[in-house]
Amino acid sequence: MTNAMYREQILEHYKHPLNQGTLEKPDARHHDLNPLCGDEIEVFLKIENKKEKNGKGKRDESGKTKPNDAGNAIIADIKFTSQGCAISTAAASLLTESVKGKTLDEVKALTRDDVFALLGVPVSAARVKCALLSLKAIKSAAYAYLGEKLDEKRD
Ligand code: FES
């Protein structure tokens, strides 16, 4: 896609964001805000254990079923509510869509570059916090579900 197409995509996700809304009885949720502008986001996650989903659990090379650990659980559904600019809303729309079906361990491993790749256009220094707000919220919710805490310097 060209830069112009990415810009068009951002505008489209801003006007018609995917996964906007809330989930009843979410397994994890997190509210966050961009300290630079005060804009907010709240994410709601439905988390399923793979074992529950396919009834089998994960098998290793020998064909034995491995015990399912929490990091292996997947994001079955995700919604968000937000108040923010085009970049932050488009990033939330694109990122929530891309994490569906990912394991919590995969979500923990997501980086700022993954978000920039989804947006596809250079993000100015002033807009980096906007672009990364949803990533921080989603990762914080995943960490909280696992009983861990997001370390912004490390994660
Ligand atoms: Fe507030 Fe972008 S200006 S999130």
XYZ file of C-alpha atoms and ligand atoms in Angstrom:
159
model
C 0.000 0.000 0.000
C 1.164 3.544 -0.615
C 1.348 6.195 2.101
C -1.804 7.788 0.702
C -3.635 4.464 0.995
C -2.462 4.042 4.586
C -3.632 7.577 5.376
C -6.992 6.781 3.838
C -7.151 3.593 5.916
C -6.402 5.530 9.107
C -9.183 7.982 8.329
C -11.595 5.145 7.618
C -10.751 3.397 10.936
C -11.151 6.722 12.718
C -14.595 7.309 11.225
C -15.733 3.682 11.532
C -13.607 1.965 14.176
C -13.751 -1.812 14.435
C -14.451 -3.384 17.819
C -15.821 -0.254 19.390
C -18.042 -0.914 22.389
C -17.894 -2.872 25.617
C -18.109 -6.529 26.637
C -20.356 -7.765 29.391
C -18.393 -9.569 32.095
C -14.975 -9.222 30.436
C -12.206 -11.492 31.712
C -9.850 -8.523 31.709
C -10.189 -4.792 31.224
C -7.937 -1.789 31.491
C -8.452 1.943 31.428
C -5.606 4.188 30.381
C -4.971 7.706 29.265
C -2.535 9.650 27.198
C -0.791 11.901 29.728
C 0.012 14.451 27.024
C -3.575 15.235 26.042
C -5.807 13.502 28.602
C -7.513 11.356 25.956
C -8.704 7.991 27.212
C -9.198 4.386 26.243
C -10.735 1.391 27.963
C -10.311 -2.137 26.618
C -12.407 -5.207 27.409
C -11.054 -8.701 26.763
C -12.784 -12.068 26.536
C -10.133 -14.684 27.187
C -10.478 -18.377 26.468
C -8.236 -21.232 27.326
C -7.278 -23.158 24.196
C -8.246 -26.354 25.967
C -11.755 -25.047 26.521
C -11.972 -23.942 22.918
C -10.914 -27.110 21.130
C -11.308 -29.551 23.993
C -7.844 -30.977 23.432
C -5.158 -28.651 24.730
C -1.861 -28.115 22.984
C 0.184 -31.120 21.909
C 3.970 -31.331 21.913
C 6.110 -33.116 19.299
C 5.483 -36.498 20.905
C 1.757 -35.963 20.593
C 1.280 -35.632 24.341
C -1.103 -32.961 25.513
C 0.716 -30.208 27.336
C -0.976 -28.605 30.289
C -2.526 -25.306 29.287
C -0.957 -22.397 31.006
C -2.491 -18.977 31.230
C -0.065 -17.428 28.726
C -1.430 -19.851 26.162
C -4.981 -18.593 26.599
C -6.243 -16.645 23.614
C -8.100 -13.400 23.142
C -11.456 -14.623 21.889
C -12.996 -11.162 21.684
C -12.013 -7.582 22.391
C -13.788 -4.230 22.454
C -12.763 -0.729 23.304
C -14.215 2.647 24.095
C -12.116 5.736 23.610
C -11.893 9.425 23.254
C -8.952 10.382 21.134
C -7.496 11.615 17.893
C -7.492 9.898 14.502
C -4.158 8.144 15.081
C -5.113 6.776 18.509
C -8.563 5.622 17.365
C -7.263 4.051 14.147
C -4.463 2.306 16.058
C -7.012 0.930 18.557
C -9.256 -0.257 15.723
C -6.408 -1.967 13.825
C -4.718 -3.393 16.907
C -7.857 -4.818 18.523
C -8.639 -6.546 15.242
C -5.121 -7.959 14.955
C -4.948 -9.400 18.494
C -8.087 -11.518 18.135
C -6.999 -15.156 18.341
C -3.550 -14.288 19.674
C -2.295 -15.875 22.891
C -1.601 -13.688 25.892
C 2.102 -14.505 25.508
C 1.943 -13.237 21.920
C 0.204 -10.074 23.094
C 2.884 -9.549 25.734
C 5.516 -9.747 22.984
C 3.910 -7.056 20.795
C 6.064 -3.986 20.268
C 5.588 -0.384 19.211
C 6.927 -1.377 15.777
C 3.993 -3.774 15.350
C 1.611 -0.833 15.828
C 3.604 1.399 13.496
C 3.508 -1.378 10.882
C -0.280 -1.605 11.199
C -0.626 2.162 10.775
C 1.802 2.099 7.847
C 2.722 5.771 7.947
C 5.506 7.579 9.791
C 4.283 8.726 13.199
C 5.671 12.056 14.389
C 7.253 12.234 17.851
C 4.280 14.263 19.093
C 1.891 11.484 18.067
C 3.796 8.446 19.344
C 1.847 8.326 22.626
C -1.408 8.564 20.633
C -0.386 5.631 18.444
C 0.716 3.473 21.367
C -2.131 4.142 23.806
C -4.159 1.079 22.773
C -1.073 -1.156 22.830
C -0.350 -0.101 26.395
C -3.976 -0.689 27.426
C -4.220 -4.127 25.790
C -0.889 -5.288 27.164
C -1.760 -3.962 30.628
C -5.031 -5.936 30.561
C -3.194 -9.101 29.463
C -0.537 -8.666 32.147
C -3.176 -8.019 34.797
C -5.044 -11.183 33.790
C -1.804 -13.119 34.286
C -1.257 -11.499 37.666
C 1.690 -9.520 36.326
C 2.338 -5.848 35.792
C 3.339 -4.056 32.619
C 6.774 -2.526 32.913
C 6.767 0.286 30.350
C 10.564 0.374 30.126
C 10.821 -3.347 29.494
C 7.571 -4.013 27.626
Fe -5.004 12.665 22.430
Fe -3.933 11.735 20.207
S -4.206 13.831 20.779
S -4.709 10.601 21.860
